[in-house]
Short mmCIF file of C-alpha atoms in Angstrom, two decimals:
data_model
loop_
_atom_site.label_atom_id
_atom_site.label_comp_id
_atom_site.label_asym_id
_atom_site.label_seq_id
_atom_site.Cartn_x
_atom_site.Cartn_y
_atom_site.Cartn_z
CA MET T 1 -22.66 87.87 35.71
CA ASP T 2 -24.90 84.88 35.98
CA SER T 3 -23.48 83.25 32.90
CA LEU T 4 -19.94 83.45 34.31
CA ARG T 5 -21.07 81.63 37.44
CA ILE T 6 -22.76 78.94 35.43
CA MET T 7 -19.56 78.53 33.40
CA LYS T 8 -17.50 78.16 36.59
CA ILE T 9 -19.86 75.53 37.96
CA LEU T 10 -19.78 73.62 34.65
CA VAL T 11 -16.00 73.61 34.60
CA LEU T 12 -15.96 72.36 38.18
CA ILE T 13 -18.41 69.54 37.35
CA VAL T 14 -16.26 68.48 34.36
CA MET T 15 -13.15 68.47 36.54
CA VAL T 16 -14.81 66.37 39.22
CA LEU T 17 -16.17 63.92 36.65
CA THR T 18 -12.76 63.56 35.00
CA MET T 19 -11.17 62.71 38.32
CA ALA T 20 -13.89 60.24 39.15
CA MET T 21 -13.50 58.35 35.83
CA PRO T 22 -11.56 55.10 35.98
CA ALA T 23 -8.12 55.21 34.57
CA ALA T 24 -8.12 53.80 31.03
CA SER T 25 -5.23 51.46 30.53
CA ALA T 26 -3.61 51.96 27.19
CA HIS T 27 -1.49 48.76 27.00
CA ARG T 28 -1.34 46.96 23.66
CA VAL T 29 -3.19 43.64 23.80
CA TYR T 30 -2.56 40.42 21.97
CA VAL T 31 -4.94 37.66 21.10
CA GLN T 32 -3.51 34.43 19.71
CA GLU T 33 -5.30 31.20 19.13
CA THR T 34 -3.62 27.99 20.19
CA ILE T 35 -4.73 24.62 19.01
CA THR T 36 -3.91 22.33 21.85
CA GLU T 37 -4.33 19.01 20.12
CA VAL T 38 -4.16 17.63 16.62
CA GLU T 39 -5.75 14.28 15.85
CA ILE T 40 -4.18 12.10 13.21
CA LYS T 41 -6.16 9.18 11.87
CA ALA T 42 -4.59 6.46 9.74
CA TRP T 43 -6.48 3.70 8.02
CA PHE T 44 -6.07 1.18 5.23
CA GLY T 45 -8.04 1.20 2.03
CA GLY T 46 -11.20 -0.68 2.92
CA GLY T 47 -11.61 1.09 6.24
CA ASP T 48 -9.49 -0.88 8.71
CA SER T 49 -7.57 1.40 11.04
CA MET T 50 -3.79 1.23 11.23
CA ALA T 51 -3.18 0.27 14.84
CA ASP T 52 0.33 0.44 16.34
CA ALA T 53 1.73 2.11 13.26
CA GLU T 54 4.80 4.30 13.50
CA VAL T 55 4.09 8.02 13.32
CA ALA T 56 6.64 10.70 12.56
CA VAL T 57 5.60 14.35 12.85
CA TYR T 58 7.75 16.93 11.10
CA ALA T 59 7.30 20.61 11.92
CA ILE T 60 7.74 22.86 8.89
CA LYS T 61 9.02 26.33 9.65
CA ASN T 62 10.13 28.70 6.90
CA GLY T 63 10.17 25.79 4.49
CA GLU T 64 12.53 23.75 6.64
CA GLU T 65 11.49 20.45 8.11
CA GLU T 66 12.42 19.31 11.55
CA LEU T 67 11.54 16.03 13.22
CA TYR T 68 9.19 16.94 16.03
CA ILE T 69 7.65 13.75 17.46
CA GLU T 70 8.05 10.04 16.82
CA ASP T 71 5.46 7.74 18.31
CA LYS T 72 2.90 5.04 17.55
CA THR T 73 -0.82 5.15 16.83
CA ASP T 74 -3.22 3.64 19.35
CA SER T 75 -5.43 0.62 18.75
CA ASP T 76 -7.91 2.72 16.76
CA GLY T 77 -5.27 4.08 14.43
CA LEU T 78 -5.43 7.48 16.13
CA PHE T 79 -2.57 9.66 17.26
CA TYR T 80 -2.75 12.96 19.13
CA PHE T 81 -0.07 15.58 19.43
CA THR T 82 0.27 19.07 20.78
CA PRO T 83 1.47 21.52 18.14
CA LYS T 84 4.68 23.40 18.66
CA LEU T 85 4.03 27.03 19.54
CA GLY T 86 4.37 29.26 16.50
CA VAL T 87 4.56 26.42 14.00
CA SER T 88 1.43 25.84 12.03
CA GLU T 89 2.59 23.57 9.23
CA TYR T 90 3.22 19.90 9.74
CA ARG T 91 4.00 16.83 7.71
CA VAL T 92 2.91 13.54 9.24
CA GLU T 93 4.16 10.17 8.04
CA VAL T 94 2.48 6.95 9.14
CA SER T 95 4.07 3.61 8.31
CA GLU T 96 3.46 0.01 9.26
CA SER T 97 5.45 -2.99 7.92
CA GLY T 98 5.94 -1.67 4.42
CA HIS T 99 2.80 0.44 4.17
CA LYS T 100 3.38 4.15 4.29
CA SER T 101 1.45 7.30 3.71
CA GLU T 102 1.91 10.93 4.55
CA THR T 103 -0.05 14.13 4.77
CA THR T 104 1.02 17.75 4.89
CA PHE T 105 -1.29 20.27 6.49
CA ALA T 106 -1.44 23.73 8.02
CA LEU T 107 -3.35 24.39 11.24
CA THR T 108 -4.47 27.76 9.94
CA GLY T 109 -6.01 28.20 6.56
CA GLY T 110 -9.25 26.34 6.76
CA ALA T 111 -10.19 22.75 6.20
CA THR T 112 -8.11 20.54 3.98
CA GLU T 113 -9.88 19.29 0.94
CA ASP T 114 -11.09 15.74 1.02
CA THR T 115 -8.99 13.83 -1.48
CA ALA T 116 -11.22 10.79 -1.43
CA GLU T 117 -14.04 12.72 -3.05
CA ALA T 118 -12.24 13.37 -6.31
CA GLU T 119 -11.37 9.73 -6.96
CA LEU T 120 -13.08 7.29 -9.26
CA PRO T 121 -15.46 4.89 -7.56
CA LEU T 122 -13.96 1.48 -6.82
CA GLU T 123 -16.21 -0.32 -9.30
CA ALA T 124 -14.98 1.91 -12.10
CA LYS T 125 -11.38 1.19 -11.13
CA ILE T 126 -11.98 -2.56 -11.14
CA GLY T 127 -13.62 -2.24 -14.54
CA ALA T 128 -10.68 -0.19 -15.79
CA GLY T 129 -8.25 -2.81 -14.52
CA PHE T 130 -10.04 -5.63 -16.31
CA GLY T 131 -10.15 -3.49 -19.42
CA TYR T 132 -6.37 -3.15 -19.33
CA ILE T 133 -5.91 -6.90 -18.77
CA ILE T 134 -8.15 -7.74 -21.73
CA GLY T 135 -6.29 -5.20 -23.83
CA ILE T 136 -2.90 -6.66 -22.91
CA ALA T 137 -4.23 -10.17 -23.59
CA GLY T 138 -5.44 -9.00 -27.00
CA ILE T 139 -2.04 -7.56 -27.88
CA ALA T 140 -0.32 -10.75 -26.71
CA MET T 141 -2.74 -12.87 -28.76
CA TYR T 142 -2.13 -10.75 -31.83
CA LEU T 143 1.64 -11.05 -31.47
CA SER T 144 1.61 -14.80 -30.92
CA VAL T 145 -0.77 -15.44 -33.83
CA ARG T 146 1.32 -13.31 -36.14
CA LYS T 147 4.40 -15.23 -35.06
CA SER T 148 2.83 -18.62 -35.75
CA LYS T 149 1.60 -17.47 -39.17
CA SER T 150 5.02 -16.32 -40.23
CA GLU T 151 6.58 -19.65 -39.30
CA MET D 1 1.44 -7.10 1.39
CA HIS D 2 2.71 -4.32 -0.82
CA ILE D 3 5.61 -2.01 -0.12
CA SER D 4 4.72 1.66 -0.51
CA ASP D 5 6.75 4.47 -2.02
CA GLY D 6 9.38 6.00 0.21
CA VAL D 7 9.88 3.06 2.59
CA LEU D 8 12.93 1.48 1.02
CA SER D 9 16.21 3.05 0.01
CA PHE D 10 17.02 3.84 -3.60
CA GLN D 11 19.51 0.96 -3.87
CA VAL D 12 16.95 -1.64 -2.78
CA ILE D 13 14.33 -0.28 -5.18
CA ALA D 14 16.81 -0.25 -8.06
CA THR D 15 17.92 -3.82 -7.27
CA GLY D 16 14.28 -4.88 -7.19
CA TRP D 17 13.61 -3.40 -10.62
CA ILE D 18 16.73 -5.00 -12.10
CA ILE D 19 15.89 -8.48 -10.75
CA ALA D 20 12.24 -8.15 -11.80
CA LEU D 21 13.00 -6.99 -15.33
CA ILE D 22 15.71 -9.60 -15.93
CA LEU D 23 13.51 -12.43 -14.64
CA ASN D 24 10.55 -11.21 -16.71
CA ALA D 25 12.68 -11.01 -19.84
CA ILE D 26 14.09 -14.54 -19.32
CA ILE D 27 10.64 -15.99 -18.60
CA LEU D 28 8.93 -14.34 -21.57
CA TRP D 29 11.76 -15.35 -23.88
CA ARG D 30 11.68 -18.99 -22.69
CA CYS D 31 7.91 -19.23 -22.94
CA LYS D 32 7.89 -17.73 -26.40
CA SER D 33 10.47 -20.14 -27.69
CA ARG D 34 9.09 -23.27 -25.99
CA HIS D 35 5.34 -23.36 -26.41
CA ASP D 36 2.44 -21.87 -28.25
CA MET D 37 1.47 -18.89 -26.14
CA ALA D 38 -1.85 -18.23 -27.90
CA GLU D 39 -3.47 -21.10 -25.99
CA GLU D 40 -2.06 -19.95 -22.68
CA ILE D 41 -3.10 -16.30 -22.89
CA PRO D 42 -6.77 -16.67 -21.84
CA LYS D 43 -5.73 -18.63 -18.76
CA ILE D 44 -3.00 -16.11 -17.88
CA SER D 45 -5.47 -13.21 -18.33
CA ILE D 46 -8.05 -14.78 -16.04
CA MET D 47 -5.46 -15.41 -13.33
CA THR D 48 -4.07 -11.88 -13.70
CA GLY D 49 -7.59 -10.54 -13.25
CA ALA D 50 -8.06 -12.66 -10.13
CA PHE D 51 -4.72 -11.49 -8.75
CA PHE D 52 -5.62 -7.86 -9.52
CA VAL D 53 -8.87 -7.87 -7.54
CA ALA D 54 -7.68 -10.26 -4.78
CA SER D 55 -5.90 -7.43 -3.00
CA LEU D 56 -9.29 -5.77 -2.43
CA VAL D 57 -10.50 -8.72 -0.37
CA HIS D 58 -9.68 -7.70 3.17
CA VAL D 59 -9.37 -10.14 6.01
CA SER D 60 -10.01 -8.14 9.15
CA ILE D 61 -9.05 -10.83 11.64
CA GLY D 62 -6.02 -10.27 13.81
CA PRO D 63 -3.99 -7.19 14.64
CA THR D 64 -3.58 -5.58 11.23
CA SER D 65 -5.47 -5.43 7.98
CA VAL D 66 -4.35 -8.05 5.50
CA HIS D 67 -5.64 -8.96 2.09
CA LEU D 68 -5.52 -11.96 -0.19
CA LEU D 69 -2.38 -12.34 -2.30
CA LEU D 70 -2.93 -15.46 -4.45
CA THR D 71 0.82 -15.91 -4.98
CA GLY D 72 0.66 -19.68 -4.49
CA LEU D 73 -2.39 -20.05 -6.75
CA LEU D 74 -0.79 -18.10 -9.58
CA GLY D 75 2.40 -20.10 -9.28
CA VAL D 76 0.65 -23.46 -9.34
CA VAL D 77 -1.74 -22.62 -12.18
CA LEU D 78 0.45 -20.46 -14.40
CA GLY D 79 3.91 -21.90 -13.75
CA ILE D 80 6.69 -19.47 -14.55
CA MET D 81 4.26 -17.14 -16.36
CA ALA D 82 3.00 -16.14 -12.88
CA PHE D 83 5.92 -13.71 -12.67
CA PRO D 84 5.04 -11.53 -15.69
CA ALA D 85 1.33 -11.87 -14.85
CA MET D 86 2.06 -10.35 -11.44
CA LEU D 87 3.96 -7.47 -13.02
CA VAL D 88 0.79 -6.56 -14.93
CA GLY D 89 -1.43 -7.07 -11.88
CA LEU D 90 0.82 -5.05 -9.58
CA THR D 91 1.11 -2.19 -12.05
CA LEU D 92 -2.67 -1.95 -12.29
CA GLN D 93 -3.02 -2.18 -8.49
CA ALA D 94 -0.47 0.58 -7.97
CA PHE D 95 -2.08 2.96 -10.44
CA LEU D 96 -5.75 2.21 -9.81
CA PHE D 97 -5.95 1.20 -6.14
CA GLN D 98 -2.82 2.92 -4.82
CA HIS D 99 -1.82 -0.45 -3.35
CA GLY D 100 1.92 -0.26 -3.05
CA GLY D 101 3.91 2.40 -4.78
CA ILE D 102 4.77 3.02 -8.40
CA THR D 103 8.52 3.03 -7.78
CA THR D 104 8.19 -0.22 -5.84
CA ILE D 105 6.44 -2.27 -8.54
CA GLY D 106 9.77 -3.99 -9.24
CA ILE D 107 10.47 -4.98 -5.65
CA ASN D 108 6.85 -6.03 -5.10
CA ASN D 109 7.09 -8.17 -8.23
CA VAL D 110 10.15 -9.91 -6.77
CA MET D 111 8.52 -10.24 -3.33
CA MET D 112 5.43 -12.03 -4.67
CA GLY D 113 6.79 -13.51 -7.91
CA ILE D 114 9.66 -15.55 -6.49
CA PRO D 115 7.40 -17.26 -3.89
CA ALA D 116 5.03 -18.05 -6.78
CA LEU D 117 7.86 -19.68 -8.73
CA LEU D 118 8.92 -21.66 -5.65
CA ALA D 119 5.32 -22.78 -5.05
CA TYR D 120 5.19 -23.97 -8.66
CA LEU D 121 8.44 -25.93 -8.36
CA ILE D 122 7.30 -27.57 -5.11
CA PHE D 123 3.91 -28.42 -6.58
CA ARG D 124 5.40 -29.97 -9.71
CA TYR D 125 7.98 -31.92 -7.73
CA GLY D 126 5.39 -33.19 -5.26
CA TYR D 127 2.95 -34.09 -8.02
CA ARG D 128 5.55 -36.18 -9.80
CA LYS D 129 6.32 -37.93 -6.53
CA GLY D 130 2.66 -38.91 -6.42
CA ILE D 131 1.51 -36.77 -3.49
CA ASN D 132 -2.22 -36.00 -3.47
CA ALA D 133 -2.80 -32.88 -5.60
CA SER D 134 -5.40 -31.33 -3.27
CA VAL D 135 -3.04 -31.57 -0.29
CA LEU D 136 -0.21 -30.16 -2.38
CA GLY D 137 -2.46 -27.30 -3.49
CA ILE D 138 -3.29 -26.42 0.12
CA ILE D 139 0.37 -26.52 1.11
CA CYS D 140 1.51 -24.45 -1.87
CA GLY D 141 -1.26 -21.88 -1.39
CA ALA D 142 -0.24 -21.33 2.23
CA LEU D 143 3.45 -21.47 1.39
CA GLY D 144 3.08 -18.69 -1.17
CA VAL D 145 1.83 -16.38 1.57
CA ILE D 146 4.50 -17.39 4.10
CA LEU D 147 7.32 -16.98 1.59
CA SER D 148 6.02 -13.54 0.51
CA GLY D 149 5.95 -12.54 4.18
CA ILE D 150 9.53 -13.70 4.65
CA PHE D 151 10.62 -11.79 1.55
CA LEU D 152 8.86 -8.68 2.87
CA ALA D 153 10.67 -9.06 6.20
CA LEU D 154 13.99 -9.49 4.36
CA MET D 155 13.39 -6.24 2.50
CA LEU D 156 12.40 -4.39 5.65
CA ILE D 157 15.73 -5.31 7.27
CA THR D 158 17.30 -2.69 5.03
CA THR D 159 15.20 -0.07 6.79
CA GLY D 160 16.62 -1.16 10.14
CA GLU D 161 13.95 -3.56 11.34
CA GLU D 162 14.80 -6.65 13.35
CA PHE D 163 14.30 -9.65 11.01
CA THR D 164 12.92 -12.30 13.38
CA GLU D 165 10.62 -9.81 15.05
CA ILE D 166 9.10 -8.35 11.89
CA ALA D 167 8.96 -11.71 10.08
CA TYR D 168 7.12 -13.20 13.03
CA ALA D 169 4.66 -10.28 13.13
CA ILE D 170 3.95 -10.50 9.40
CA VAL D 171 3.54 -14.28 9.32
CA VAL D 172 1.25 -14.27 12.37
CA ALA D 173 -0.90 -11.49 10.85
CA HIS D 174 -1.25 -13.55 7.68
CA ILE D 175 -2.38 -16.81 9.29
CA PRO D 176 -6.04 -16.23 8.24
CA VAL D 177 -4.88 -15.42 4.70
CA MET D 178 -2.79 -18.61 4.61
CA ILE D 179 -5.77 -20.72 5.60
CA ILE D 180 -8.05 -19.06 3.04
CA GLU D 181 -5.51 -19.27 0.24
CA GLY D 182 -4.67 -22.86 1.08
CA ILE D 183 -8.33 -23.74 0.69
CA ILE D 184 -8.70 -21.69 -2.52
CA THR D 185 -5.58 -23.15 -4.14
CA GLY D 186 -6.43 -26.69 -3.03
CA SER D 187 -9.95 -26.54 -4.45
CA VAL D 188 -8.95 -24.79 -7.69
CA VAL D 189 -6.24 -27.39 -8.33
CA THR D 190 -8.60 -30.28 -7.56
CA PHE D 191 -11.24 -28.78 -9.86
CA ILE D 192 -8.86 -28.17 -12.77
CA LEU D 193 -7.36 -31.65 -12.49
CA LYS D 194 -10.85 -33.13 -12.68
CA VAL D 195 -12.15 -30.95 -15.52
CA ARG D 196 -9.18 -30.05 -17.70
CA PRO D 197 -5.90 -31.43 -16.32
CA GLU D 198 -3.96 -30.16 -19.35
CA LEU D 199 -4.45 -26.60 -18.04
CA LEU D 200 -1.92 -27.14 -15.27
CA PRO D 201 1.72 -26.67 -16.31
CA LEU D 202 2.85 -30.00 -14.85
CA ASP D 203 4.54 -31.84 -17.69
CA ARG D 204 6.83 -29.04 -18.72
CA GLU D 205 10.51 -28.52 -18.28
CA VAL D 206 10.17 -25.09 -16.67
#
């Protein structure tokens, strides 16, 4: 008979404990990151910043572009904007009296690759340019000499 | 002072290419039929090289970044051959430095080439009138920059800019460049006239 009593007491303890437990809320929860500010930097080749340049931000949603903000960069060539909720892809155009460049980026999906890294160094480009000029001069020389010989 | 891809409308770009190609064809044809080009080619190549790298020389005074153009210098030293020389220089700048766009090589050629031709005509006219060559060189060097700025402003009207406003902004931003190019052109002209005056295309009928 002892074991029956122990059982009863155990059941009672479990019941009391269950009642004393805090109510677990079973609502579904959401966590979403929001990037509050995007910094756009625009500069000329050579390092000078594009101050007071016109900026146009296009939001890309489902492959469709929509003009989102039009403004100007500050004196350091910087421009800040708050992304539209739910849109993570943007195309930004910066232009200033005939100079224009654009970048397309997604807020999610990691860092964008640095395009400047993959380019030839400036010295190599200058060398290449002079190479072309000498080549063109050589062709022109050849043509003009051939012409004067045939005369 | 280069126009990038995507700034101007298709019609303006097409017009630029047509004008540039026609002028280049006329100039090359005239030069070929008038004088012996073999002697001119080294001089043209050197000036093209100078024009090609000049755009890397930044002048960071004033509100925006500007670079040397050498339009006046090319016009005065090369005469009408400045126009095709610039086509070569601009093409290399567009592909190697990403200065200006590839579709806009034609319009950029017009924008810098026509001021070069005007600088040449003014220099030749002034020289024949007996004006001091150094002074003329300074004026033509600065004028090349101003005229290119005005041409740039004219082209930007088609994108809806206000002409006087944008022209003023461009010309003011280029004041340091004008001064530098005036000095460069003046001293180069003075030097050439002293050392080898036959290098300057002064006694030619265009």
